[in-house]
XYZ file of C-alpha atoms in Angstrom:
276
model
C 10.278 24.873 16.559
C 10.388 27.859 14.213
C 8.666 27.469 11.075
C 10.891 30.366 9.802
C 14.391 29.191 10.260
C 16.132 28.080 6.976
C 16.917 24.633 5.879
C 19.284 23.084 3.707
C 21.700 26.000 3.632
C 25.668 25.973 4.471
C 28.304 28.204 4.625
C 31.464 28.784 4.630
C 33.528 31.983 5.691
C 36.664 33.090 5.434
C 37.478 36.238 7.355
C 40.919 38.516 8.213
C 41.519 42.016 9.528
C 44.431 43.960 9.802
C 44.697 46.390 12.479
C 47.871 47.230 12.884
C 49.238 49.800 10.085
C 50.265 53.498 10.209
C 49.740 53.244 14.155
C 46.342 51.385 14.101
C 45.036 54.043 11.885
C 44.537 52.234 8.411
C 42.083 48.822 9.103
C 42.313 46.409 6.267
C 39.038 43.816 6.236
C 38.954 41.073 3.494
C 36.364 38.439 3.885
C 34.843 35.611 1.175
C 31.481 33.598 2.397
C 30.207 30.601 0.066
C 26.298 29.676 0.447
C 24.386 27.332 -0.962
C 21.185 25.130 -0.761
C 22.539 21.869 -1.932
C 22.736 19.662 0.896
C 20.083 17.942 -0.541
C 20.439 15.897 -3.666
C 16.594 16.388 -4.355
C 17.667 20.055 -5.177
C 17.447 20.309 -9.102
C 18.688 23.790 -9.876
C 20.510 24.769 -6.489
C 21.815 28.396 -5.803
C 25.576 29.127 -5.004
C 26.446 32.941 -3.694
C 29.699 33.969 -3.345
C 30.928 36.938 -1.626
C 33.714 38.942 -1.774
C 34.543 41.688 0.971
C 37.219 44.609 1.258
C 37.066 47.442 3.382
C 39.689 49.777 3.805
C 39.030 52.381 6.777
C 41.066 55.378 7.831
C 40.804 56.516 11.163
C 43.561 59.524 11.942
C 41.882 60.657 15.667
C 39.864 63.057 16.811
C 39.681 66.052 14.898
C 40.371 64.702 11.661
C 39.506 63.546 8.863
C 38.491 60.096 7.981
C 37.674 58.141 5.298
C 36.019 54.268 4.664
C 35.893 52.725 1.409
C 33.904 49.386 1.053
C 33.839 47.255 -1.761
C 31.819 44.273 -2.406
C 31.415 41.743 -5.076
C 28.291 39.024 -5.207
C 28.419 36.203 -7.778
C 25.372 34.043 -7.840
C 25.045 30.962 -10.170
C 22.218 27.735 -10.506
C 24.690 25.571 -11.894
C 22.015 25.229 -15.245
C 24.197 24.912 -18.344
C 21.508 24.178 -20.685
C 18.056 25.759 -22.130
C 14.706 24.149 -20.776
C 12.265 22.878 -23.558
C 8.904 23.813 -23.160
C 6.758 22.075 -25.652
C 8.617 22.984 -29.096
C 9.640 26.522 -26.997
C 13.102 26.503 -25.240
C 13.043 28.545 -21.815
C 16.744 30.044 -20.717
C 16.410 29.813 -17.001
C 20.152 30.213 -16.367
C 21.157 32.575 -13.508
C 24.609 33.960 -13.804
C 25.226 37.068 -12.224
C 27.341 39.480 -10.896
C 26.402 42.350 -8.121
C 29.111 44.863 -7.317
C 28.757 47.202 -4.194
C 30.938 50.434 -3.607
C 30.420 52.636 -1.030
C 32.579 55.463 -0.103
C 32.496 57.837 2.842
C 34.269 60.966 4.350
C 33.882 62.024 7.653
C 35.355 65.652 7.722
C 35.540 67.901 11.498
C 35.809 71.355 11.421
C 34.928 74.446 13.221
C 34.298 77.971 12.013
C 33.448 81.190 14.395
C 33.246 78.803 17.137
C 30.774 76.544 15.497
C 31.655 72.635 15.241
C 30.660 71.338 12.173
C 30.818 67.416 11.315
C 30.462 66.957 7.462
C 29.744 63.961 5.750
C 30.074 62.548 2.213
C 28.631 59.210 1.114
C 28.428 57.763 -2.160
C 27.142 54.434 -3.002
C 26.902 52.514 -6.024
C 25.327 49.321 -6.992
C 25.770 47.311 -10.296
C 24.182 43.998 -11.610
C 25.450 42.397 -13.914
C 24.495 39.198 -16.416
C 27.574 37.100 -16.723
C 25.993 35.314 -19.890
C 24.605 38.736 -21.662
C 27.027 37.015 -24.176
C 24.733 33.983 -25.016
C 21.584 34.723 -24.401
C 18.880 34.857 -27.013
C 17.602 38.160 -29.020
C 14.709 39.486 -26.438
C 15.620 37.896 -23.257
C 14.758 39.955 -20.191
C 17.364 40.688 -17.501
C 15.590 41.614 -14.561
C 18.690 43.218 -12.358
C 18.239 46.736 -11.488
C 21.182 49.403 -10.757
C 21.411 52.235 -8.389
C 23.841 55.267 -7.718
C 23.234 57.574 -4.702
C 24.959 60.545 -3.064
C 24.129 62.253 0.333
C 25.692 65.056 2.278
C 25.054 65.804 5.614
C 26.413 68.776 7.820
C 26.094 68.776 12.006
C 26.633 71.832 13.572
C 27.100 72.638 17.446
C 26.908 76.377 18.588
C 28.303 77.756 21.520
C 24.600 78.028 22.580
C 22.582 74.964 23.228
C 21.549 74.993 19.760
C 22.055 71.812 17.244
C 21.528 71.355 13.697
C 21.446 68.606 11.506
C 21.506 69.727 7.293
C 20.818 66.633 4.715
C 20.537 66.690 1.033
C 20.615 63.485 -1.125
C 19.946 62.160 -4.296
C 19.178 58.705 -5.530
C 18.863 57.284 -8.875
C 17.585 53.679 -9.426
C 17.525 52.069 -12.793
C 14.695 49.605 -13.931
C 14.739 47.241 -16.476
C 12.119 46.954 -18.880
C 10.319 46.363 -22.180
C 9.104 48.826 -24.750
C 6.577 48.679 -27.220
C 9.095 47.377 -29.486
C 10.301 44.520 -27.240
C 13.880 46.017 -26.224
C 15.112 46.310 -23.270
C 15.121 49.529 -21.729
C 16.250 50.944 -18.145
C 13.816 53.258 -16.725
C 15.134 55.762 -14.202
C 13.278 56.716 -11.280
C 14.723 59.395 -9.305
C 14.817 60.652 -5.237
C 15.968 64.206 -4.221
C 15.388 64.697 -0.488
C 16.481 67.883 1.556
C 15.880 68.032 5.432
C 16.681 70.384 8.170
C 16.533 69.324 11.938
C 17.165 71.409 14.951
C 17.399 71.380 18.428
C 17.461 73.962 21.738
C 18.045 73.344 25.098
C 16.739 75.239 27.991
C 16.881 75.877 31.652
C 20.382 73.594 32.001
C 18.574 70.969 29.498
C 15.227 70.340 31.363
C 13.177 71.898 28.233
C 14.359 70.868 24.982
C 12.512 72.371 21.330
C 12.826 70.483 18.377
C 11.553 71.229 15.025
C 12.385 69.833 11.412
C 11.095 70.009 7.691
C 11.915 67.454 4.948
C 11.610 67.785 1.456
C 11.178 64.822 -0.718
C 10.684 64.999 -4.024
C 10.052 61.854 -6.712
C 10.110 61.743 -10.780
C 9.584 58.922 -12.979
C 8.815 58.431 -16.751
C 5.062 58.845 -15.368
C 4.966 60.299 -12.105
C 6.383 63.630 -10.682
C 5.508 64.639 -6.760
C 6.632 65.829 -3.676
C 5.965 65.319 -0.471
C 6.724 67.816 2.632
C 6.860 67.477 6.213
C 6.757 70.175 9.103
C 7.766 68.637 12.420
C 7.878 70.980 15.486
C 7.518 69.797 19.927
C 8.754 70.084 22.842
C 9.828 67.783 25.988
C 9.575 68.743 29.539
C 11.619 67.170 32.198
C 9.049 67.115 35.345
C 11.724 65.224 37.612
C 14.524 62.908 36.982
C 11.997 59.939 36.619
C 9.160 61.442 35.169
C 9.105 63.768 31.526
C 6.333 65.313 29.207
C 6.406 65.417 25.653
C 4.276 67.103 22.657
C 4.656 66.907 18.648
C 2.685 67.911 15.974
C 3.047 66.470 12.231
C 2.079 68.150 9.061
C 2.554 66.240 5.661
C 1.450 67.769 2.311
C 1.486 65.686 -0.715
C 1.952 67.804 -4.160
C 1.262 65.766 -7.500
C 2.795 67.821 -10.139
C 1.478 65.507 -12.817
C -2.358 65.463 -11.671
C -1.633 68.961 -10.652
C -3.247 68.756 -7.264
C -1.722 69.248 -3.314
C -3.519 67.633 -0.609
C -2.653 66.912 3.056
C -1.601 63.567 3.677
C -1.406 63.662 7.553
C -1.791 66.094 10.318
C -1.581 65.427 14.376
C -0.257 66.176 17.769
C 0.705 63.848 20.312
C 1.386 64.289 24.282
C 3.085 61.571 25.724
C 4.305 60.998 29.522
C 6.681 59.090 30.446
C 8.418 57.529 33.390
C 11.473 55.636 34.442
C 11.769 52.626 36.909
């Protein structure tokens, strides 16, 4: 048997999908899932998880914008109503939280000067809430983290065999911690990313040249650093079933806090591929 299989778990799932709205262009999906681990009576504090999902997808067809909105709410509780007493102290081990996850996406195709572009915008937000916050004692530490991210992508197809992809993103992670006076604060860790990749085909796609550049900047309360990654390569199809590929990578780490620059990764890879 598999020793990693989950045990003492039961689930109840309801799922409904509506696909016949606006000539099947609007899809609505709703769902509910309950999960707990209280099949065995020996479990002292069973964990109950209730997940509500709503998805709206508007897909008019090829060549026109499409939209997706996804909402998910996850509630958890351990059925504990009283505080635990350890010696002369009371410890609050009650768990009743709500996680709200919202995703919004736009896919917008367009053509400008005979160049076909596809623009994708994604926004994602996740918020954790302590539903017992009003009943907690002063100084209680709730460890739930929040996050927010925005990503913009541009994929382009030129009349020549050139294909490019540009990605820009920003993500903020809000992590709770305690300050010197014991107050709960949220530290912010931010990532900003820029990526540019391209591919150019030669000799009726027998030769493909690839290249890319990515830049990631990380910022927190104590550290500011950046990672610059350069990539390049080519692959050549010798026969229908045999090809050779080569690639090179150079990665540089810039620690702005310590004011130092160092080479993190560099290398060249050559490989053969045979398709049986």
